[in-house]
Each structure stands twice: as C-alpha cells, then as structure tokens.
C-alpha cells in the first residue's frame, strides 16, 4: 500500500487530519469524484459494478488524485432522497475495495447510519453536504475521534433548493454559516485539524451568488479552516459559457484555478488529469514568484 501523506513528519503548514492520513495542504489537493449513482447530473449510471468503480478509482489515482470521494446518492437539484439501505448497498462494497488503494477515501453522505458504517469500514473522511445538521450526524463524527470532515453550505435541500435560492449577499451568509458549524463541531470536541469547509457551489444559490463566492472567496476564511470547493461541471459554468454539461472541462479547470488563486486547498473534480496539469502550471508560477520575492529582498 502506498502512503502519500503518512509519515510526512515536520509538517508545519495547513493540513487535514483524516482517519489514516494527515494530508499536507501546503499545496492544493485534488479530490476525484466517484459517483456510484444512476442519476448524477454529469456522470450518473457509469459505475454500476464494483469492478467498474474500482477501475475508475485506479484511473483517478493514476491521473494524480490525492483523495477519492465516493457518493451513492445524487444531490443534483430536484433529486429525491435515497433510502439508506440502497445507499449502503451501492457504497460499502466499493468503499471496502478502494480503502486498499493507498489514498484517503471520503464518503459523500449526510445520513448518520451510512457515515457510521463507512467509518467502521475505515473511511477517512465524511463529506457532508448538510454540514452534519441531520440528527445524529455530528455525534457520529465526534465519536470517531480522528476522521476528517468536510462541512458544506447548502441553502434549503436538494429537492427544492433551486426553486427558492438564497436571497441577498450570499458571501457573508455562507461565511457565517460555516463559522457557526465549525464552532459547533469544535464545541463537541472535534479537533480543528479535522475540519475543512466548503461554500457549496450550486446548492441553493443563483449564478451571480456562486460567482460572488468565487470572486470574494477570501472572505470565507473567516471560518478559519481550509477551503474545499466543487465547481466541476456545475450549471453556473454552463450559464456563463453556454456549454452543455459534457463540454464543461475548460470552464471547470478555469474555475478550479481561480479558486486556488483565492486560497482553496482542496478541489473536488471529475476531470482529475486536466486539473492536475493546470495545478502544475500554477505551482511552477508560484515557485518563480517566491524566488523573485526572495531575490528582491
Ligand atoms: N457537489 C456535489 C456533491 N457533493 N460535496 C462537496 N463537499 N462540495 C460540492 O460542491 C459537492 C459535493 C454535486 O456534484 P456531483 O457529485 O458531480 O453530482 P451529483 O450530486 O448529481 O452526484
């Protein structure tokens, strides 16, 4: 088993503590999306067997994914909730296999029983679009002691969120929500190093609000935690480019890079290879910028 993160002793900068790995966030990390769903908005119905899912995960890792995010229920606007038993049936057999791949594995679920089952199997991270607001969810994460958690902002719920999106300036509202959720978790004994936050692009927000969250992303630092963002193939990118979901690679990579420029530390993406290539360009630029600064001083 390869361990990309464990054993990185002397890690000084930002990091994300997860069940098996302490992820160094001094450089941006790529979280590869693995949708085990029949109905996800951009890639549903592709990974219908454990073998297909596993081979997709292996491909994402070859392309440079630092983290895998397994989701069994679509949260696209209008999607109905999935029964818990069905979510477990889709998720757990794939999780069991992917935990052998040597990278942190995140589970995209808001149901406490599914989170508990995934953590019992050894999942590293809970990625919750409800930010642990479902009854019992916070207790599951707090009781675990070391898993990582991503707290995402969502206005309303998937079934109705786009029918009645947020009103007013989304940025301070999202920042306050995330800061409040972080404080609640900290108050329940969850160590700050375990927590990242996410503005929830597309979750009950207008196109303008989503882009305000990108333009003014540094204001979200008020939550005091590393930022994860998920722009990949989202409809706001379609709204400003006119491109169909299958053609949103370039806008997705552009948004990811803009987010990194504004401080994002984890990018949740479908297209890992292209995102990793863009990040290499970013890293090469950053290294020259700091060299220049060093030479000048
Ligand atoms: N977006 C989606 C699902 N989970 N989790 C986080 N933390 N941040 C996000 O932006 C986010 C998320 C929706 O995207 P996708 O998984 O591609 O689609 P679907 O929900 O239809 O499966």
Short mmCIF file of C-alpha atoms and ligand atoms in Angstrom, two decimals:
data_model
loop_
_atom_site.label_atom_id
_atom_site.label_comp_id
_atom_site.label_asym_id
_atom_site.label_seq_id
_atom_site.Cartn_x
_atom_site.Cartn_y
_atom_site.Cartn_z
CA UNK A 1 0.00 0.00 0.00
CA UNK A 2 1.33 3.41 -0.91
CA UNK A 3 1.01 6.18 1.64
CA UNK A 4 1.28 9.61 0.09
CA UNK A 5 0.78 11.54 3.28
CA UNK A 6 1.52 9.46 6.33
CA UNK A 7 4.98 9.94 7.67
CA UNK A 8 5.36 13.48 6.35
CA UNK A 9 6.99 14.43 9.60
CA UNK A 10 7.67 18.02 10.42
CA UNK A 11 4.56 19.17 8.54
CA UNK A 12 4.25 22.81 9.56
CA UNK A 13 1.68 24.33 7.22
CA UNK A 14 -2.04 23.68 6.88
CA UNK A 15 -3.08 20.07 6.97
CA UNK A 16 -6.21 17.94 7.10
CA UNK A 17 -6.28 15.21 9.72
CA UNK A 18 -8.20 12.18 8.48
CA UNK A 19 -8.64 8.68 9.88
CA UNK A 20 -5.48 7.18 8.34
CA UNK A 21 -3.69 10.15 6.74
CA UNK A 22 -2.62 13.65 7.69
CA UNK A 23 -2.98 15.44 4.36
CA UNK A 24 -0.45 18.19 3.72
CA UNK A 25 -2.37 21.18 2.35
CA UNK A 26 0.65 23.36 1.76
CA UNK A 27 -0.09 22.62 -1.89
CA UNK A 28 -3.63 22.32 -3.31
CA UNK A 29 -5.02 18.78 -3.38
CA UNK A 30 -7.31 17.12 -5.88
CA UNK A 31 -10.31 15.13 -4.70
CA UNK A 32 -11.54 12.86 -7.52
CA UNK A 33 -15.30 12.36 -7.72
CA UNK A 34 -16.59 8.78 -7.85
CA UNK A 35 -20.35 8.82 -8.38
CA UNK A 36 -21.90 5.42 -7.71
CA UNK A 37 -25.27 6.75 -8.78
CA UNK A 38 -27.62 6.10 -11.69
CA UNK A 39 -28.59 9.77 -11.84
CA UNK A 40 -25.76 12.22 -11.05
CA UNK A 41 -26.06 15.39 -13.09
CA UNK A 42 -22.95 14.85 -15.19
CA UNK A 43 -21.84 11.23 -14.91
CA UNK A 44 -24.64 9.11 -13.44
CA UNK A 45 -25.03 5.47 -14.45
CA UNK A 46 -21.44 4.79 -15.46
CA UNK A 47 -20.14 2.95 -12.40
CA UNK A 48 -22.74 0.25 -11.85
CA UNK A 49 -20.45 -2.58 -10.68
CA UNK A 50 -17.75 -2.74 -8.03
CA UNK A 51 -15.22 -3.62 -10.75
CA UNK A 52 -16.14 -0.57 -12.85
CA UNK A 53 -15.97 1.71 -9.80
CA UNK A 54 -12.63 0.30 -8.72
CA UNK A 55 -11.11 0.70 -12.14
CA UNK A 56 -12.36 4.32 -12.26
CA UNK A 57 -10.75 4.95 -8.84
CA UNK A 58 -7.46 3.43 -10.04
CA UNK A 59 -7.58 5.66 -13.10
CA UNK A 60 -8.19 8.79 -10.99
CA UNK A 61 -5.22 7.90 -8.80
CA UNK A 62 -3.00 7.34 -11.85
CA UNK A 63 -4.09 10.78 -13.07
CA UNK A 64 -2.97 12.32 -9.79
CA UNK A 65 -5.99 12.35 -7.45
CA UNK A 66 -4.90 12.84 -3.84
CA UNK A 67 -8.27 11.87 -2.36
CA UNK A 68 -11.26 9.85 -3.64
CA UNK A 69 -14.79 11.00 -2.85
CA UNK A 70 -17.38 8.20 -3.11
CA UNK A 71 -21.01 9.22 -3.40
CA UNK A 72 -24.01 6.93 -3.77
CA UNK A 73 -26.82 9.50 -3.74
CA UNK A 74 -27.14 12.32 -6.23
CA UNK A 75 -27.66 15.78 -4.75
CA UNK A 76 -28.45 17.43 -8.07
CA UNK A 77 -31.25 19.99 -7.84
CA UNK A 78 -34.62 18.24 -7.61
CA UNK A 79 -33.20 14.85 -6.65
CA UNK A 80 -35.28 12.78 -4.20
CA UNK A 81 -33.61 11.25 -1.11
CA UNK A 82 -32.26 7.71 -1.48
CA UNK A 83 -33.31 5.03 1.05
CA UNK A 84 -30.49 4.31 3.48
CA UNK A 85 -30.34 0.59 2.68
CA UNK A 86 -29.88 1.32 -1.02
CA UNK A 87 -27.13 3.84 -0.28
CA UNK A 88 -25.24 1.26 1.79
CA UNK A 89 -25.62 -1.37 -0.93
CA UNK A 90 -24.13 0.94 -3.55
CA UNK A 91 -21.43 2.40 -1.35
CA UNK A 92 -19.96 -0.10 1.07
CA UNK A 93 -18.66 -2.81 -1.32
CA UNK A 94 -16.82 -0.15 -3.35
CA UNK A 95 -15.52 1.55 -0.22
CA UNK A 96 -14.11 -1.76 1.04
CA UNK A 97 -12.05 -2.13 -2.16
CA UNK A 98 -10.93 1.48 -2.52
CA UNK A 99 -9.58 1.56 1.02
CA UNK A 100 -6.77 -0.67 -0.28
CA UNK A 101 -5.59 1.87 -2.85
CA UNK A 102 -3.33 3.87 -0.52
CA UNK A 103 -5.07 7.26 -0.72
CA UNK A 104 -7.57 8.86 1.65
CA UNK A 105 -11.15 7.89 0.87
CA UNK A 106 -14.02 10.26 1.58
CA UNK A 107 -17.68 9.32 1.75
CA UNK A 108 -20.20 11.84 0.42
CA UNK A 109 -23.21 11.17 2.66
CA UNK A 110 -25.41 13.05 5.11
CA UNK A 111 -27.03 10.01 6.74
CA UNK A 112 -25.61 9.20 10.18
CA UNK A 113 -26.08 5.42 9.80
CA UNK A 114 -24.27 5.42 6.45
CA UNK A 115 -21.46 7.57 7.88
CA UNK A 116 -21.09 5.20 10.83
CA UNK A 117 -20.99 2.11 8.61
CA UNK A 118 -18.41 3.77 6.33
CA UNK A 119 -16.24 4.88 9.24
CA UNK A 120 -16.46 1.39 10.77
CA UNK A 121 -15.09 0.02 7.49
CA UNK A 122 -12.21 2.52 7.65
CA UNK A 123 -13.30 5.53 5.59
CA UNK A 124 -11.00 8.51 6.15
CA UNK A 125 -13.35 11.46 5.64
CA UNK A 126 -17.04 12.29 5.89
CA UNK A 127 -18.07 14.80 3.21
CA UNK A 128 -21.47 16.10 4.21
CA UNK A 129 -23.50 18.50 2.06
CA UNK A 130 -25.70 19.04 5.15
CA UNK A 131 -22.66 20.01 7.27
CA UNK A 132 -23.67 17.43 9.92
CA UNK A 133 -27.07 19.06 10.52
CA UNK A 134 -29.05 15.81 10.24
CA UNK A 135 -29.93 14.48 13.72
CA UNK A 136 -27.15 12.21 14.97
CA UNK A 137 -24.61 13.07 12.26
CA UNK A 138 -22.41 15.31 14.38
CA UNK A 139 -22.33 12.68 17.12
CA UNK A 140 -21.09 10.03 14.67
CA UNK A 141 -18.16 12.21 13.57
CA UNK A 142 -17.36 13.42 17.09
CA UNK A 143 -17.40 9.85 18.43
CA UNK A 144 -14.94 8.65 15.80
CA UNK A 145 -12.07 10.68 17.18
CA UNK A 146 -9.91 11.17 14.10
CA UNK A 147 -11.81 11.09 10.78
CA UNK A 148 -11.71 14.19 8.61
CA UNK A 149 -14.89 16.08 7.82
CA UNK A 150 -15.99 18.49 5.10
CA UNK A 151 -18.77 20.85 6.15
CA UNK A 152 -20.61 22.22 3.14
CA UNK A 153 -23.08 25.10 2.95
CA UNK A 154 -26.43 24.28 1.38
CA UNK A 155 -29.45 26.57 1.29
CA UNK A 156 -32.65 24.52 1.55
CA UNK A 157 -32.45 20.91 0.41
CA UNK A 158 -31.80 19.22 -2.95
CA UNK A 159 -35.47 18.60 -3.75
CA UNK A 160 -36.35 22.31 -3.62
CA UNK A 161 -33.14 24.33 -3.40
CA UNK A 162 -33.10 25.79 -6.90
CA UNK A 163 -36.81 26.68 -6.77
CA UNK A 164 -36.10 29.05 -3.85
CA UNK A 165 -32.42 30.03 -3.87
CA UNK A 166 -30.79 32.30 -1.31
CA UNK A 167 -31.54 35.99 -1.38
CA UNK A 168 -29.17 38.91 -0.80
CA UNK A 169 -25.39 38.84 -0.49
CA UNK A 170 -24.51 35.15 -0.19
CA UNK A 171 -20.89 35.65 0.86
CA UNK A 172 -21.33 36.85 4.47
CA UNK A 173 -24.23 34.44 4.96
CA UNK A 174 -22.18 31.45 3.82
CA UNK A 175 -19.16 32.61 5.86
CA UNK A 176 -21.30 32.98 8.99
CA UNK A 177 -22.94 29.59 8.46
CA UNK A 178 -19.57 27.84 8.05
CA UNK A 179 -18.08 29.63 11.06
CA UNK A 180 -21.11 28.59 13.13
CA UNK A 181 -20.86 24.95 12.05
CA UNK A 182 -17.12 24.90 12.81
CA UNK A 183 -17.80 26.36 16.28
CA UNK A 184 -20.48 23.73 16.92
CA UNK A 185 -18.13 20.91 15.94
CA UNK A 186 -15.29 22.35 17.99
CA UNK A 187 -17.71 22.59 20.92
CA UNK A 188 -18.44 18.88 20.51
CA UNK A 189 -14.75 18.08 20.81
CA UNK A 190 -13.83 17.77 17.11
CA UNK A 191 -10.26 18.96 16.61
CA UNK A 192 -9.86 21.90 14.19
CA UNK A 193 -7.28 19.94 12.17
CA UNK A 194 -10.05 17.51 11.13
CA UNK A 195 -12.32 20.15 9.58
CA UNK A 196 -12.45 21.71 6.11
CA UNK A 197 -15.29 23.91 4.88
CA UNK A 198 -16.99 24.30 1.51
CA UNK A 199 -19.24 27.12 0.20
CA UNK A 200 -21.39 24.57 -1.67
CA UNK A 201 -21.31 25.91 -5.20
CA UNK A 202 -24.73 25.42 -6.81
CA UNK A 203 -26.54 24.36 -3.65
CA UNK A 204 -29.46 26.80 -3.46
CA UNK A 205 -27.55 29.75 -4.94
CA UNK A 206 -28.04 31.84 -8.05
CA UNK A 207 -25.39 32.05 -10.76
CA UNK A 208 -24.41 35.51 -9.51
CA UNK A 209 -24.13 34.27 -5.92
CA UNK A 210 -21.92 31.37 -6.99
CA UNK A 211 -19.56 33.74 -8.78
CA UNK A 212 -19.59 36.16 -5.86
CA UNK A 213 -18.46 33.24 -3.69
CA UNK A 214 -15.58 32.69 -6.10
CA UNK A 215 -14.66 36.37 -6.55
CA UNK A 216 -14.75 37.03 -2.81
CA UNK A 217 -13.65 33.57 -1.67
CA UNK A 218 -11.03 35.03 0.73
CA UNK A 219 -13.93 36.32 2.88
CA UNK A 220 -14.77 32.68 3.65
CA UNK A 221 -11.50 32.40 5.54
CA UNK A 222 -13.47 33.89 8.45
CA UNK A 223 -14.45 30.28 9.18
CA UNK A 224 -10.76 29.74 9.97
CA UNK A 225 -10.50 26.36 8.21
CA UNK A 226 -9.03 25.18 4.90
CA UNK A 227 -11.39 25.56 1.99
CA UNK A 228 -12.64 22.81 -0.35
CA UNK A 229 -14.55 23.82 -3.47
CA UNK A 230 -16.54 21.93 -6.06
CA UNK A 231 -17.07 23.81 -9.31
CA UNK A 232 -16.66 20.78 -11.54
CA UNK A 233 -19.15 20.82 -14.45
CA UNK A 234 -21.67 22.81 -12.38
CA UNK A 235 -24.57 24.60 -14.04
CA UNK A 236 -23.26 28.11 -13.26
CA UNK A 237 -20.39 27.30 -15.64
CA UNK A 238 -22.97 26.35 -18.24
CA UNK A 239 -24.85 29.58 -17.58
CA UNK A 240 -21.89 31.83 -18.40
CA UNK A 241 -20.41 29.76 -21.25
CA UNK A 242 -23.50 28.28 -22.88
CA UNK A 243 -21.77 24.89 -22.78
CA UNK A 244 -23.59 21.62 -22.10
CA UNK A 245 -22.55 19.59 -19.10
CA UNK A 246 -20.40 17.23 -21.19
CA UNK A 247 -18.41 20.18 -22.56
CA UNK A 248 -17.54 21.96 -19.32
CA UNK A 249 -13.98 20.71 -18.88
CA UNK A 250 -12.31 24.03 -19.71
CA UNK A 251 -14.66 26.16 -17.57
CA UNK A 252 -14.27 23.67 -14.71
CA UNK A 253 -10.49 23.87 -14.81
CA UNK A 254 -10.63 27.66 -15.12
CA UNK A 255 -12.87 27.92 -12.05
CA UNK A 256 -10.66 25.48 -10.12
CA UNK A 257 -7.57 27.56 -10.85
CA UNK A 258 -9.33 30.81 -9.91
CA UNK A 259 -10.36 29.15 -6.65
CA UNK A 260 -6.79 28.06 -5.94
CA UNK A 261 -5.56 31.58 -6.65
CA UNK A 262 -8.02 32.75 -3.99
CA UNK A 263 -6.84 30.23 -1.43
CA UNK A 264 -8.77 26.96 -1.98
CA UNK A 265 -6.80 23.97 -0.68
CA UNK A 266 -8.89 21.06 -2.00
CA UNK A 267 -10.59 20.84 -5.41
CA UNK A 268 -13.44 18.36 -5.83
CA UNK A 269 -13.36 17.46 -9.53
CA UNK A 270 -14.49 14.92 -12.12
CA UNK A 271 -11.61 15.64 -14.52
CA UNK A 272 -8.53 14.84 -12.50
CA UNK A 273 -5.85 14.76 -15.22
CA UNK A 274 -6.73 18.19 -16.60
CA UNK A 275 -6.96 19.72 -13.12
CA UNK A 276 -3.61 18.26 -12.10
CA UNK A 277 -1.99 19.66 -15.27
CA UNK A 278 -3.40 23.12 -14.53
CA UNK A 279 -2.15 22.92 -10.95
CA UNK A 280 1.35 22.11 -12.25
CA UNK A 281 1.30 25.37 -14.21
CA UNK A 282 0.12 27.15 -11.09
CA UNK A 283 2.84 25.58 -8.95
CA UNK A 284 5.55 26.47 -11.47
CA UNK A 285 4.36 30.08 -11.46
CA UNK A 286 4.13 30.26 -7.68
CA UNK A 287 7.66 28.88 -7.29
CA UNK A 288 9.06 31.60 -9.56
CA UNK A 289 7.06 34.28 -7.78
CA UNK A 290 8.51 33.31 -4.41
CA UNK A 291 12.04 33.01 -5.89
CA UNK A 292 11.68 36.53 -7.30
CA UNK A 293 10.45 37.80 -3.96
CA UNK A 294 13.38 36.11 -2.24
CA UNK A 295 15.92 37.57 -4.70
CA UNK A 296 14.46 41.04 -4.42
CA UNK A 297 14.57 41.17 -0.62
N1 LIG B 1 -21.15 18.85 -5.10
C1 LIG B 1 -21.87 17.74 -5.38
C2 LIG B 1 -21.88 16.66 -4.49
N2 LIG B 1 -21.16 16.69 -3.35
N3 LIG B 1 -19.68 17.82 -1.90
C3 LIG B 1 -18.96 18.90 -1.60
N4 LIG B 1 -18.22 18.95 -0.49
N5 LIG B 1 -18.93 20.00 -2.44
C4 LIG B 1 -19.65 20.05 -3.60
O1 LIG B 1 -19.61 21.08 -4.30
C5 LIG B 1 -20.43 18.89 -3.94
C6 LIG B 1 -20.42 17.78 -3.05
C7 LIG B 1 -22.62 17.67 -6.66
O2 LIG B 1 -21.81 17.22 -7.71
P1 LIG B 1 -21.76 15.72 -8.27
O3 LIG B 1 -21.32 14.77 -7.22
O4 LIG B 1 -20.96 15.68 -9.50
O5 LIG B 1 -23.26 15.44 -8.71
P2 LIG B 1 -24.44 14.64 -8.05
O6 LIG B 1 -24.76 15.27 -6.73
O7 LIG B 1 -25.56 14.78 -9.04
O8 LIG B 1 -24.00 13.21 -7.87
#
